[in-house]
Structures are given as structure tokens and as C-alpha cells.
PDB file of C-alpha atoms in Angstrom:
ATOM      1  CA  MET A  23     -88.300 -75.220  70.136  1.00 43.00           C
ATOM      2  CA  LYS A  24     -86.940 -78.489  69.294  1.00 44.00           C
ATOM      3  CA  ARG A  25     -85.280 -77.161  66.178  1.00 48.00           C
ATOM      4  CA  ARG A  26     -83.910 -74.093  68.157  1.00 48.00           C
ATOM      5  CA  ALA A  27     -82.419 -76.540  70.701  1.00 44.00           C
ATOM      6  CA  ILE A  28     -80.748 -78.697  67.882  1.00 43.00           C
ATOM      7  CA  LEU A  29     -79.317 -75.603  66.258  1.00 43.00           C
ATOM      8  CA  ALA A  30     -78.143 -74.068  69.535  1.00 45.00           C
ATOM      9  CA  ALA A  31     -76.274 -77.617  70.396  1.00 43.00           C
ATOM     10  CA  ALA A  32     -74.925 -77.374  67.033  1.00 44.00           C
ATOM     11  CA  GLY A  33     -73.522 -74.099  67.290  1.00 47.00           C
ATOM     12  CA  LEU A  34     -72.088 -74.894  70.855  1.00 40.00           C
ATOM     13  CA  ALA A  35     -70.441 -78.046  69.466  1.00 41.00           C
ATOM     14  CA  ALA A  36     -68.858 -76.051  66.298  1.00 42.00           C
ATOM     15  CA  ALA A  37     -67.439 -73.505  68.640  1.00 40.00           C
ATOM     16  CA  MET A  38     -65.998 -76.107  71.082  1.00 37.00           C
ATOM     17  CA  LEU A  39     -64.452 -77.708  67.936  1.00 38.00           C
ATOM     18  CA  ALA A  40     -63.156 -74.478  66.722  1.00 40.00           C
ATOM     19  CA  GLN A  41     -61.577 -73.612  70.128  1.00 39.00           C
ATOM     20  CA  GLY A  42     -60.012 -77.083  70.151  1.00 38.00           C
ATOM     21  CA  SER A  43     -58.564 -76.536  66.930  1.00 38.00           C
ATOM     22  CA  ALA A  44     -57.108 -73.180  67.886  1.00 39.00           C
ATOM     23  CA  TRP A  45     -55.647 -74.522  71.048  1.00 37.00           C
ATOM     24  CA  ALA A  46     -54.192 -77.476  69.215  1.00 39.00           C
ATOM     25  CA  GLN A  47     -52.567 -74.840  66.643  1.00 43.00           C
ATOM     26  CA  ALA A  48     -50.990 -72.946  69.540  1.00 45.00           C
ATOM     27  CA  GLY A  49     -49.683 -76.201  71.043  1.00 46.00           C
ATOM     28  CA  ASN A  50     -52.420 -75.929  73.964  1.00 55.00           C
ATOM     29  CA  ALA A  51     -53.842 -79.362  73.297  1.00 68.00           C
ATOM     30  CA  ARG A  52     -52.174 -81.046  76.369  1.00 85.00           C
ATOM     31  CA  PRO A  53     -51.126 -79.675  79.783  1.00 95.00           C
ATOM     32  CA  ILE A  54     -47.357 -78.574  80.209  1.00 96.00           C
ATOM     33  CA  LYS A  55     -45.569 -80.418  83.065  1.00 97.00           C
ATOM     34  CA  LEU A  56     -43.390 -78.332  85.086  1.00 98.00           C
ATOM     35  CA  VAL A  57     -41.098 -80.886  87.023  1.00 98.00           C
ATOM     36  CA  VAL A  58     -39.869 -79.796  90.548  1.00 97.00           C
ATOM     37  CA  PRO A  59     -37.103 -82.196  91.429  1.00 94.00           C
ATOM     38  CA  PHE A  60     -37.511 -81.742  95.167  1.00 88.00           C
ATOM     39  CA  ALA A  61     -40.684 -82.389  97.582  1.00 85.00           C
ATOM     40  CA  ALA A  62     -43.758 -80.486  98.060  1.00 88.00           C
ATOM     41  CA  GLY A  63     -43.416 -77.630 100.308  1.00 83.00           C
ATOM     42  CA  THR A  64     -39.689 -77.045  99.747  1.00 82.00           C
ATOM     43  CA  SER A  65     -38.235 -73.720  98.598  1.00 83.00           C
ATOM     44  CA  THR A  66     -38.039 -75.090  95.140  1.00 90.00           C
ATOM     45  CA  ASP A  67     -41.360 -76.374  95.045  1.00 92.00           C
ATOM     46  CA  ILE A  68     -42.939 -72.930  96.221  1.00 91.00           C
ATOM     47  CA  VAL A  69     -40.919 -71.297  93.456  1.00 94.00           C
ATOM     48  CA  GLY A  70     -42.309 -73.814  91.095  1.00 96.00           C
ATOM     49  CA  ARG A  71     -45.805 -73.123  91.812  1.00 97.00           C
ATOM     50  CA  VAL A  72     -45.321 -69.412  91.452  1.00 96.00           C
ATOM     51  CA  LEU A  73     -43.981 -69.843  87.816  1.00 97.00           C
ATOM     52  CA  ALA A  74     -46.827 -72.486  87.020  1.00 98.00           C
ATOM     53  CA  GLU A  75     -49.412 -70.278  87.881  1.00 97.00           C
ATOM     54  CA  ALA A  76     -48.136 -67.479  85.932  1.00 97.00           C
ATOM     55  CA  LEU A  77     -46.978 -69.566  82.918  1.00 97.00           C
ATOM     56  CA  GLY A  78     -50.683 -70.847  82.760  1.00 97.00           C
ATOM     57  CA  ARG A  79     -51.913 -67.366  82.637  1.00 97.00           C
ATOM     58  CA  GLN A  80     -49.299 -66.236  79.952  1.00 97.00           C
ATOM     59  CA  LEU A  81     -49.975 -69.243  77.732  1.00 96.00           C
ATOM     60  CA  SER A  82     -53.728 -69.445  78.455  1.00 95.00           C
ATOM     61  CA  GLN A  83     -52.683 -73.295  79.195  1.00 94.00           C
ATOM     62  CA  VAL A  84     -52.810 -75.712  81.914  1.00 97.00           C
ATOM     63  CA  VAL A  85     -49.550 -75.943  83.714  1.00 97.00           C
ATOM     64  CA  ILE A  86     -49.148 -78.688  86.308  1.00 97.00           C
ATOM     65  CA  VAL A  87     -46.662 -79.043  88.942  1.00 98.00           C
ATOM     66  CA  ASP A  88     -45.061 -82.607  89.255  1.00 97.00           C
ATOM     67  CA  ASN A  89     -42.962 -83.167  92.118  1.00 96.00           C
ATOM     68  CA  ARG A  90     -40.342 -85.776  91.563  1.00 94.00           C
ATOM     69  CA  PRO A  91     -37.690 -85.673  94.562  1.00 90.00           C
ATOM     70  CA  GLY A  92     -34.897 -88.067  95.029  1.00 85.00           C
ATOM     71  CA  ALA A  93     -31.136 -88.202  94.689  1.00 84.00           C
ATOM     72  CA  GLY A  94     -30.339 -84.544  95.143  1.00 84.00           C
ATOM     73  CA  GLY A  95     -32.826 -83.603  92.174  1.00 90.00           C
ATOM     74  CA  ALA A  96     -31.252 -85.992  89.837  1.00 92.00           C
ATOM     75  CA  ILE A  97     -34.316 -88.204  89.498  1.00 93.00           C
ATOM     76  CA  GLY A  98     -36.506 -85.279  88.232  1.00 96.00           C
ATOM     77  CA  SER A  99     -33.707 -83.862  86.088  1.00 97.00           C
ATOM     78  CA  GLU A 100     -33.354 -87.255  84.287  1.00 96.00           C
ATOM     79  CA  LEU A 101     -36.928 -87.645  83.663  1.00 96.00           C
ATOM     80  CA  VAL A 102     -37.033 -84.240  81.876  1.00 97.00           C
ATOM     81  CA  ALA A 103     -33.810 -84.883  80.051  1.00 96.00           C
ATOM     82  CA  ARG A 104     -35.339 -87.673  78.388  1.00 94.00           C
ATOM     83  CA  SER A 105     -38.708 -86.298  77.680  1.00 91.00           C
ATOM     84  CA  GLY A 106     -37.829 -83.714  74.935  1.00 76.00           C
ATOM     85  CA  ALA A 107     -39.839 -85.265  72.173  1.00 77.00           C
ATOM     86  CA  ASP A 108     -43.151 -84.721  73.934  1.00 85.00           C
ATOM     87  CA  GLY A 109     -42.602 -81.186  73.945  1.00 88.00           C
ATOM     88  CA  GLN A 110     -44.632 -80.275  76.991  1.00 94.00           C
ATOM     89  CA  THR A 111     -42.140 -80.956  79.794  1.00 97.00           C
ATOM     90  CA  VAL A 112     -39.897 -78.484  81.481  1.00 97.00           C
ATOM     91  CA  LEU A 113     -37.682 -78.508  84.763  1.00 98.00           C
ATOM     92  CA  LEU A 114     -37.213 -75.992  87.528  1.00 98.00           C
ATOM     93  CA  GLY A 115     -33.468 -76.675  87.877  1.00 97.00           C
ATOM     94  CA  THR A 116     -31.364 -75.318  90.816  1.00 95.00           C
ATOM     95  CA  VAL A 117     -27.841 -74.967  91.832  1.00 94.00           C
ATOM     96  CA  GLY A 118     -27.831 -78.416  92.979  1.00 92.00           C
ATOM     97  CA  THR A 119     -29.357 -80.017  90.030  1.00 95.00           C
ATOM     98  CA  HIS A 120     -27.295 -78.045  87.361  1.00 96.00           C
ATOM     99  CA  ALA A 121     -24.104 -77.257  89.292  1.00 96.00           C
ATOM    100  CA  ILE A 122     -23.236 -78.975  92.485  1.00 94.00           C
ATOM    101  CA  ASN A 123     -24.379 -82.725  91.129  1.00 94.00           C
ATOM    102  CA  ALA A 124     -21.978 -82.467  88.179  1.00 94.00           C
ATOM    103  CA  SER A 125     -19.266 -82.847  90.657  1.00 92.00           C
ATOM    104  CA  LEU A 126     -20.821 -84.538  93.406  1.00 90.00           C
ATOM    105  CA  TYR A 127     -22.215 -87.808  91.663  1.00 90.00           C
ATOM    106  CA  LYS A 128     -19.658 -90.150  90.251  1.00 85.00           C
ATOM    107  CA  ARG A 129     -22.178 -91.394  87.655  1.00 87.00           C
ATOM    108  CA  LEU A 130     -24.862 -88.879  86.974  1.00 92.00           C
ATOM    109  CA  SER A 131     -27.468 -89.756  84.606  1.00 91.00           C
ATOM    110  CA  TYR A 132     -27.693 -86.465  82.814  1.00 96.00           C
ATOM    111  CA  GLN A 133     -25.360 -83.598  81.903  1.00 95.00           C
ATOM    112  CA  PRO A 134     -26.389 -80.277  82.973  1.00 96.00           C
ATOM    113  CA  GLN A 135     -25.061 -78.183  79.868  1.00 94.00           C
ATOM    114  CA  ARG A 136     -25.643 -80.996  77.330  1.00 95.00           C
ATOM    115  CA  ASP A 137     -29.209 -82.161  78.006  1.00 96.00           C
ATOM    116  CA  PHE A 138     -30.884 -78.943  78.783  1.00 97.00           C
ATOM    117  CA  VAL A 139     -31.455 -75.603  77.247  1.00 96.00           C
ATOM    118  CA  PRO A 140     -32.137 -72.422  79.658  1.00 97.00           C
ATOM    119  CA  LEU A 141     -35.591 -70.899  79.324  1.00 97.00           C
ATOM    120  CA  GLY A 142     -35.166 -68.123  81.714  1.00 97.00           C
ATOM    121  CA  PHE A 143     -33.055 -67.423  84.958  1.00 97.00           C
ATOM    122  CA  VAL A 144     -35.612 -67.099  87.800  1.00 97.00           C
ATOM    123  CA  GLY A 145     -33.345 -65.632  90.488  1.00 94.00           C
ATOM    124  CA  ALA A 146     -30.731 -66.096  93.148  1.00 93.00           C
ATOM    125  CA  THR A 147     -30.917 -66.068  96.840  1.00 91.00           C
ATOM    126  CA  PRO A 148     -27.902 -66.269  99.605  1.00 91.00           C
ATOM    127  CA  THR A 149     -28.184 -68.605 102.507  1.00 92.00           C
ATOM    128  CA  LEU A 150     -28.152 -67.219 106.119  1.00 96.00           C
ATOM    129  CA  LEU A 151     -25.804 -68.749 108.772  1.00 97.00           C
ATOM    130  CA  VAL A 152     -28.131 -69.136 111.595  1.00 98.00           C
ATOM    131  CA  VAL A 153     -27.702 -70.634 115.178  1.00 97.00           C
ATOM    132  CA  PRO A 154     -30.072 -71.466 118.009  1.00 97.00           C
ATOM    133  CA  ALA A 155     -31.238 -68.268 119.910  1.00 96.00           C
ATOM    134  CA  ALA A 156     -29.777 -69.803 123.218  1.00 95.00           C
ATOM    135  CA  ALA A 157     -26.214 -70.178 121.660  1.00 95.00           C
ATOM    136  CA  PRO A 158     -23.373 -68.203 122.983  1.00 93.00           C
ATOM    137  CA  TRP A 159     -22.245 -66.865 119.636  1.00 95.00           C
ATOM    138  CA  LYS A 160     -23.038 -63.556 118.288  1.00 94.00           C
ATOM    139  CA  SER A 161     -20.833 -63.439 115.292  1.00 94.00           C
ATOM    140  CA  VAL A 162     -18.701 -65.569 113.145  1.00 94.00           C
ATOM    141  CA  ALA A 163     -15.613 -64.378 115.237  1.00 93.00           C
ATOM    142  CA  ASP A 164     -17.326 -65.966 118.139  1.00 93.00           C
ATOM    143  CA  LEU A 165     -17.936 -69.268 116.322  1.00 92.00           C
ATOM    144  CA  ARG A 166     -14.355 -69.206 115.208  1.00 91.00           C
ATOM    145  CA  GLN A 167     -13.363 -69.598 118.844  1.00 90.00           C
ATOM    146  CA  ALA A 168     -15.501 -72.879 119.405  1.00 88.00           C
ATOM    147  CA  SER A 169     -13.934 -76.121 119.657  1.00 77.00           C
ATOM    148  CA  GLY A 170     -14.226 -77.911 116.230  1.00 70.00           C
ATOM    149  CA  LYS A 171     -15.657 -81.280 116.988  1.00 77.00           C
ATOM    150  CA  SER A 172     -18.022 -79.907 119.875  1.00 85.00           C
ATOM    151  CA  VAL A 173     -19.854 -78.068 117.175  1.00 94.00           C
ATOM    152  CA  SER A 174     -22.025 -79.663 114.542  1.00 96.00           C
ATOM    153  CA  PHE A 175     -23.977 -78.292 111.357  1.00 97.00           C
ATOM    154  CA  ALA A 176     -27.013 -79.373 109.713  1.00 96.00           C
ATOM    155  CA  SER A 177     -28.267 -79.554 106.206  1.00 92.00           C
ATOM    156  CA  ALA A 178     -30.959 -80.715 104.018  1.00 85.00           C
ATOM    157  CA  GLY A 179     -28.691 -83.537 102.855  1.00 82.00           C
ATOM    158  CA  ASN A 180     -25.178 -84.814 101.668  1.00 81.00           C
ATOM    159  CA  GLY A 181     -24.037 -82.670  98.737  1.00 81.00           C
ATOM    160  CA  THR A 182     -26.716 -79.814  99.217  1.00 85.00           C
ATOM    161  CA  SER A 183     -25.673 -76.057  99.034  1.00 87.00           C
ATOM    162  CA  GLY A 184     -25.996 -75.870 102.790  1.00 90.00           C
ATOM    163  CA  HIS A 185     -23.691 -78.975 103.099  1.00 90.00           C
ATOM    164  CA  LEU A 186     -20.975 -77.351 101.055  1.00 90.00           C
ATOM    165  CA  ALA A 187     -21.542 -74.156 102.587  1.00 92.00           C
ATOM    166  CA  GLY A 188     -20.561 -75.526 105.947  1.00 93.00           C
ATOM    167  CA  GLU A 189     -17.562 -77.468 104.570  1.00 89.00           C
ATOM    168  CA  LEU A 190     -16.166 -74.074 102.983  1.00 89.00           C
ATOM    169  CA  LEU A 191     -16.767 -72.410 106.548  1.00 92.00           C
ATOM    170  CA  ASN A 192     -14.798 -75.355 107.978  1.00 91.00           C
ATOM    171  CA  LEU A 193     -11.918 -74.614 105.457  1.00 87.00           C
ATOM    172  CA  ARG A 194     -11.887 -70.915 105.643  1.00 89.00           C
ATOM    173  CA  LEU A 195     -11.860 -71.114 109.571  1.00 90.00           C
ATOM    174  CA  ALA A 196      -9.581 -74.279 109.806  1.00 88.00           C
ATOM    175  CA  LYS A 197     -12.081 -76.071 111.842  1.00 91.00           C
ATOM    176  CA  ASP A 198     -13.655 -79.565 111.831  1.00 89.00           C
ATOM    177  CA  PHE A 199     -17.248 -78.878 112.695  1.00 93.00           C
ATOM    178  CA  VAL A 200     -19.285 -82.153 112.120  1.00 93.00           C
ATOM    179  CA  HIS A 201     -21.800 -82.587 109.461  1.00 93.00           C
ATOM    180  CA  VAL A 202     -25.321 -83.631 110.109  1.00 94.00           C
ATOM    181  CA  PRO A 203     -27.383 -84.467 107.162  1.00 91.00           C
ATOM    182  CA  TYR A 204     -31.246 -84.722 107.359  1.00 90.00           C
ATOM    183  CA  ARG A 205     -33.938 -85.782 105.043  1.00 81.00           C
ATOM    184  CA  ASP A 206     -35.039 -82.431 104.139  1.00 82.00           C
ATOM    185  CA  GLY A 207     -34.375 -78.685 105.323  1.00 85.00           C
ATOM    186  CA  ALA A 208     -37.514 -78.259 107.322  1.00 85.00           C
ATOM    187  CA  GLN A 209     -36.138 -81.313 109.716  1.00 91.00           C
ATOM    188  CA  ALA A 210     -32.517 -79.916 109.775  1.00 93.00           C
ATOM    189  CA  LEU A 211     -34.220 -76.284 110.600  1.00 94.00           C
ATOM    190  CA  THR A 212     -36.240 -77.868 113.465  1.00 94.00           C
ATOM    191  CA  GLU A 213     -33.142 -79.545 114.923  1.00 97.00           C
ATOM    192  CA  VAL A 214     -31.159 -76.368 114.888  1.00 97.00           C
ATOM    193  CA  MET A 215     -33.904 -74.444 116.684  1.00 96.00           C
ATOM    194  CA  ALA A 216     -34.155 -77.054 119.376  1.00 96.00           C
ATOM    195  CA  GLY A 217     -30.285 -76.903 119.780  1.00 95.00           C
ATOM    196  CA  ASN A 218     -29.641 -80.478 118.820  1.00 96.00           C
ATOM    197  CA  VAL A 219     -27.355 -79.070 116.258  1.00 97.00           C
ATOM    198  CA  GLN A 220     -25.401 -75.865 116.420  1.00 96.00           C
ATOM    199  CA  PHE A 221     -25.739 -74.068 113.072  1.00 97.00           C
ATOM    200  CA  MET A 222     -27.015 -74.259 109.390  1.00 97.00           C
ATOM    201  CA  PHE A 223     -27.110 -72.386 106.280  1.00 96.00           C
ATOM    202  CA  TYR A 224     -30.501 -72.144 104.905  1.00 92.00           C
ATOM    203  CA  HIS A 225     -32.930 -69.953 102.599  1.00 87.00           C
ATOM    204  CA  PRO A 226     -33.940 -66.527 104.136  1.00 89.00           C
ATOM    205  CA  ALA A 227     -37.545 -67.381 103.460  1.00 85.00           C
ATOM    206  CA  ALA A 228     -37.330 -70.315 105.758  1.00 87.00           C
ATOM    207  CA  VAL A 229     -35.134 -68.915 108.642  1.00 92.00           C
ATOM    208  CA  LEU A 230     -36.106 -65.230 108.964  1.00 92.00           C
ATOM    209  CA  PRO A 231     -39.606 -65.950 110.508  1.00 92.00           C
ATOM    210  CA  GLN A 232     -37.761 -67.862 113.109  1.00 95.00           C
ATOM    211  CA  VAL A 233     -35.177 -65.194 113.515  1.00 96.00           C
ATOM    212  CA  ARG A 234     -37.759 -62.579 113.930  1.00 95.00           C
ATOM    213  CA  ALA A 235     -39.650 -64.645 116.561  1.00 96.00           C
ATOM    214  CA  GLY A 236     -36.541 -65.051 118.639  1.00 96.00           C
ATOM    215  CA  LYS A 237     -35.963 -68.710 118.099  1.00 96.00           C
ATOM    216  CA  LEU A 238     -32.797 -68.439 115.846  1.00 97.00           C
ATOM    217  CA  ARG A 239     -29.960 -65.816 115.565  1.00 97.00           C
ATOM    218  CA  ALA A 240     -28.540 -64.886 112.132  1.00 97.00           C
ATOM    219  CA  LEU A 241     -24.856 -64.617 112.056  1.00 97.00           C
ATOM    220  CA  GLY A 242     -23.749 -64.074 108.489  1.00 97.00           C
ATOM    221  CA  VAL A 243     -25.045 -64.101 104.788  1.00 96.00           C
ATOM    222  CA  SER A 244     -23.420 -66.564 102.484  1.00 94.00           C
ATOM    223  CA  SER A 245     -23.146 -64.180  99.487  1.00 92.00           C
ATOM    224  CA  ALA A 246     -20.699 -61.390  98.396  1.00 90.00           C
ATOM    225  CA  ARG A 247     -23.084 -58.821  99.155  1.00 90.00           C
ATOM    226  CA  ARG A 248     -26.162 -58.568 101.788  1.00 91.00           C
ATOM    227  CA  SER A 249     -29.295 -59.997 101.127  1.00 91.00           C
ATOM    228  CA  MET A 250     -32.297 -57.764 100.207  1.00 87.00           C
ATOM    229  CA  ALA A 251     -34.463 -59.936 102.440  1.00 88.00           C
ATOM    230  CA  ALA A 252     -32.127 -59.235 105.484  1.00 91.00           C
ATOM    231  CA  PRO A 253     -29.909 -56.241 104.948  1.00 92.00           C
ATOM    232  CA  GLU A 254     -29.168 -56.004 108.648  1.00 94.00           C
ATOM    233  CA  VAL A 255     -27.022 -59.326 108.551  1.00 96.00           C
ATOM    234  CA  PRO A 256     -23.521 -58.722 107.566  1.00 96.00           C
ATOM    235  CA  THR A 257     -21.759 -61.000 105.105  1.00 96.00           C
ATOM    236  CA  LEU A 258     -19.002 -63.390 105.946  1.00 95.00           C
ATOM    237  CA  ALA A 259     -16.695 -61.426 103.948  1.00 92.00           C
ATOM    238  CA  GLU A 260     -17.506 -58.478 106.213  1.00 94.00           C
ATOM    239  CA  GLN A 261     -16.642 -60.455 109.074  1.00 94.00           C
ATOM    240  CA  GLY A 262     -13.129 -61.394 107.681  1.00 92.00           C
ATOM    241  CA  ILE A 263     -13.906 -64.818 105.913  1.00 92.00           C
ATOM    242  CA  ALA A 264     -12.192 -64.241 102.705  1.00 86.00           C
ATOM    243  CA  ASP A 265     -13.460 -65.566  99.513  1.00 85.00           C
ATOM    244  CA  PHE A 266     -17.012 -66.906 100.625  1.00 89.00           C
ATOM    245  CA  ASP A 267     -19.649 -66.292  97.899  1.00 88.00           C
ATOM    246  CA  LEU A 268     -22.113 -69.043  97.416  1.00 89.00           C
ATOM    247  CA  VAL A 269     -25.806 -68.553  96.350  1.00 90.00           C
ATOM    248  CA  ALA A 270     -28.596 -70.819  95.737  1.00 90.00           C
ATOM    249  CA  TRP A 271     -30.321 -70.208  92.284  1.00 95.00           C
ATOM    250  CA  PHE A 272     -33.365 -71.397  90.036  1.00 97.00           C
ATOM    251  CA  MET A 273     -33.481 -71.725  86.274  1.00 97.00           C
ATOM    252  CA  LEU A 274     -36.073 -72.809  84.086  1.00 98.00           C
ATOM    253  CA  TYR A 275     -35.107 -75.347  81.580  1.00 97.00           C
ATOM    254  CA  ALA A 276     -36.253 -77.384  78.588  1.00 97.00           C
ATOM    255  CA  PRO A 277     -34.797 -80.575  77.371  1.00 96.00           C
ATOM    256  CA  ALA A 278     -32.365 -79.984  74.772  1.00 95.00           C
ATOM    257  CA  ASP A 279     -34.184 -82.105  72.171  1.00 94.00           C
ATOM    258  CA  MET A 280     -37.614 -80.473  72.633  1.00 95.00           C
ATOM    259  CA  PRO A 281     -38.953 -79.175  69.306  1.00 94.00           C
ATOM    260  CA  ALA A 282     -37.481 -75.638  68.470  1.00 93.00           C
ATOM    261  CA  ALA A 283     -40.840 -74.093  67.971  1.00 94.00           C
ATOM    262  CA  GLN A 284     -42.281 -75.182  71.245  1.00 94.00           C
ATOM    263  CA  ARG A 285     -39.117 -74.309  73.123  1.00 94.00           C
ATOM    264  CA  ASP A 286     -39.018 -70.698  71.664  1.00 95.00           C
ATOM    265  CA  ARG A 287     -42.673 -70.432  72.770  1.00 96.00           C
ATOM    266  CA  LEU A 288     -41.977 -71.615  76.135  1.00 96.00           C
ATOM    267  CA  ARG A 289     -38.835 -69.186  76.373  1.00 96.00           C
ATOM    268  CA  GLU A 290     -40.713 -66.195  75.123  1.00 96.00           C
ATOM    269  CA  ALA A 291     -43.371 -66.948  77.764  1.00 97.00           C
ATOM    270  CA  THR A 292     -40.976 -67.440  80.623  1.00 97.00           C
ATOM    271  CA  GLN A 293     -39.374 -64.303  79.948  1.00 96.00           C
ATOM    272  CA  ALA A 294     -42.510 -62.343  79.880  1.00 97.00           C
ATOM    273  CA  VAL A 295     -43.553 -63.867  83.010  1.00 97.00           C
ATOM    274  CA  LEU A 296     -40.161 -63.134  85.128  1.00 96.00           C
ATOM    275  CA  ALA A 297     -40.940 -59.572  83.944  1.00 95.00           C
ATOM    276  CA  GLN A 298     -44.145 -59.173  85.644  1.00 96.00           C
ATOM    277  CA  ALA A 299     -44.126 -57.373  88.940  1.00 96.00           C
ATOM    278  CA  GLU A 300     -46.529 -59.597  90.595  1.00 96.00           C
ATOM    279  CA  VAL A 301     -44.183 -62.668  89.990  1.00 96.00           C
ATOM    280  CA  ARG A 302     -41.089 -60.618  90.967  1.00 95.00           C
ATOM    281  CA  ASP A 303     -42.810 -59.626  94.285  1.00 94.00           C
ATOM    282  CA  LYS A 304     -43.798 -63.175  94.985  1.00 94.00           C
ATOM    283  CA  LEU A 305     -40.293 -64.402  94.360  1.00 93.00           C
ATOM    284  CA  ALA A 306     -38.813 -61.572  96.560  1.00 91.00           C
ATOM    285  CA  ALA A 307     -41.179 -62.816  99.458  1.00 87.00           C
ATOM    286  CA  GLN A 308     -39.272 -66.023  99.226  1.00 86.00           C
ATOM    287  CA  GLY A 309     -35.823 -64.110  99.585  1.00 86.00           C
ATOM    288  CA  ILE A 310     -35.316 -64.675  95.709  1.00 91.00           C
ATOM    289  CA  GLU A 311     -33.639 -61.562  94.021  1.00 87.00           C
ATOM    290  CA  PRO A 312     -34.203 -61.340  90.297  1.00 85.00           C
ATOM    291  CA  VAL A 313     -31.179 -61.357  87.692  1.00 87.00           C
ATOM    292  CA  ALA A 314     -32.051 -60.704  84.157  1.00 88.00           C
ATOM    293  CA  MET A 315     -30.015 -62.790  81.761  1.00 93.00           C
ATOM    294  CA  THR A 316     -29.771 -63.525  77.886  1.00 92.00           C
ATOM    295  CA  ALA A 317     -29.548 -66.906  76.502  1.00 91.00           C
ATOM    296  CA  ALA A 318     -25.595 -66.509  76.184  1.00 93.00           C
ATOM    297  CA  GLU A 319     -25.363 -65.263  79.706  1.00 96.00           C
ATOM    298  CA  MET A 320     -27.270 -68.138  81.250  1.00 96.00           C
ATOM    299  CA  ALA A 321     -25.117 -70.645  79.442  1.00 94.00           C
ATOM    300  CA  ALA A 322     -21.728 -68.947  80.545  1.00 95.00           C
ATOM    301  CA  PHE A 323     -23.238 -68.478  84.202  1.00 95.00           C
ATOM    302  CA  GLY A 324     -24.015 -72.418  84.081  1.00 95.00           C
ATOM    303  CA  THR A 325     -20.337 -73.148  83.062  1.00 95.00           C
ATOM    304  CA  ALA A 326     -18.835 -71.087  85.749  1.00 93.00           C
ATOM    305  CA  GLU A 327     -21.091 -72.583  88.393  1.00 94.00           C
ATOM    306  CA  ILE A 328     -20.248 -75.918  87.574  1.00 95.00           C
ATOM    307  CA  ALA A 329     -16.575 -74.979  87.971  1.00 92.00           C
ATOM    308  CA  LYS A 330     -17.163 -72.974  91.308  1.00 88.00           C
ATOM    309  CA  TRP A 331     -19.185 -75.772  93.066  1.00 90.00           C
ATOM    310  CA  GLY A 332     -17.015 -78.511  91.651  1.00 90.00           C
ATOM    311  CA  GLU A 333     -14.101 -76.806  93.634  1.00 84.00           C
ATOM    312  CA  ALA A 334     -16.351 -76.786  96.700  1.00 82.00           C
ATOM    313  CA  VAL A 335     -17.200 -80.355  96.244  1.00 87.00           C
ATOM    314  CA  ARG A 336     -13.642 -81.361  95.846  1.00 85.00           C
ATOM    315  CA  ARG A 337     -12.405 -79.500  98.834  1.00 76.00           C
ATOM    316  CA  SER A 338     -15.254 -80.653 101.123  1.00 74.00           C
ATOM    317  CA  GLY A 339     -14.698 -84.656  99.942  1.00 78.00           C
ATOM    318  CA  ALA A 340     -18.361 -85.073  99.386  1.00 76.00           C
ATOM    319  CA  GLN A 341     -19.119 -87.771  97.020  1.00 76.00           C
ATOM    320  CA  VAL A 342     -22.337 -89.672  96.052  1.00 78.00           C
ATOM    321  CA  ASP A 343     -22.032 -93.157  94.128  1.00 67.00           C
TER     322      ASP A 343
END
């Protein structure tokens, strides 16, 4: 019996060694770190956790979400930009980190196009213009009649897509609605529901439950076409607001100097995951609409978004040192 036990233990050890060797050959020796450059519980964090779970299954490897919030996503983005040599760190980038920040920050610690390579376009979501349910406005036309400085709008912080959407609305309506930045979107949303601030632009997944509960009213959608999550809400363009097409989006990036073999492996896995019906359904539940893009299309999209949001930043006068 003792001899059989020794042989069994030796066999188990050999199997474990072989499995470990196979994992190492496949690049699975260490967990992959998926950096989310915003706090836990945010829309970006929710998307990151959907991707981490699916990528873990696809790669047969542990994928850990690492929240690194701060400076509009710049802290987490810089961390990934400088981590290429380890071959195990990727970033869930957003419209903020890879379009808005390029113009918003005078001294950005990374360059969105130079320091990153896109692995997959996760999807895009418009934002909804919402007001408290008790507010007198039933449409954007009603809001147009409001006195400018008596009306304020909330955002998740200076330079966020919600801030710039509000500033663009100011320009299109020739108003001077007052911007009130908050620490995060959840706090801003709470203040709007309480009536302390008059409106905000925010993600459908966050505001639609409050709209359907009768706590908020949705006046419009920030994109050129209606949202799949709220097809009953008209676009701002439909309500006479010309040239208003702003959407938030998410893209998975590798640092530009990640070893090519690992980058290609992660890109292949990302594309496979984004094609899965289960993943697409989970993203759709967050109001995120999938958009299939090739590598060349992702690069061109990134360039166009930097230019578009750069114009919005310049017109708004927003700037962060």
C-alpha cells in the first residue's frame, strides 16, 4: 500500500508538472491583469468584469480586474502604457482615456495612439439627457426656454463626456447653464434625482431604472440615432439640435511594446469573446451596442474621436493641468 501511495503521488506530481509546463508554454503561467482606470461599481468597471470573466474562460487563464481610478482615467492608463514588457497587462480604455484626455490635459502622461494598440472595440453607448421627475420640462424645447444661470447640470467630473455634452448643449442652445462636477456619476445622479441640480447626461444603464421608477424624466439621446436601450426617447437632432452626436465607448488595449506573440494571442481571444452571444447580451443590458471593427478601423476611429472631442474640449474651455 505504501508503494502504491508513493507511485500515485509521483504520478500526480508528474501530471501537475506537465500541466504547469503546458500553461507556461501557452503563456498561462501568470494571471492577466485587466486594468480598469475608474472606480469599482462604475459603468467601466461593470464592462471590465464582463470581459475579464469571458476572457478567462476563453484563455483558460485567470484574468484579474485591477481598478486604478484617478485623473479621468489617466493614472490607470499610464500604468498600462508603461507595463508592456510584462506581456500580461491590458487596459479597458474609454472615450475619456483615449479621446477626451488628449485635449483636456495640458501634460498627459501617455499618448493614446502612440502608447497603445487596440485589441477589440467593445461597444458604444449614447448618454441620456435626464431631469428630475418634478422638473417642468417635458422636452429639449422646454429646456431651451429656461433662464440659463438658474439652471445647472451635473457630471461625474471636469472633462468627462457628461460635462462636455452639457457644454455642447450650452453652445447649441446659446445658454449658460452652470456646470456642477461631482466625485463620480452615482453622486451626480443622486443630486439630480433630489432636484439639487437640474439635468445631466449619463449612461442608459444607470438612468433608465430611475426613469422607469418615475424619479427621472428622459428628454433626449446624445447620439445621432436612438438608443437600443430606450428607443422611445428622441434624439436631440430630432428635436432641432443640429450637429449633436456624442457617444461613450469602450475599447480593450494592449501597451504598444507588449511582445507581439502575446498581443496577437490576446487580440484573437478578445475578438472571439466579443462575438459570443452571452457577452453581447450582458453588454446590451448595460446599454452598450456592439460595433465590429478591424484593427485598421479601430485605429482610424481613435484618430477621428480625438479630433471630435478635441473640438468639444476647446469650445467648452475645459482644461486640466
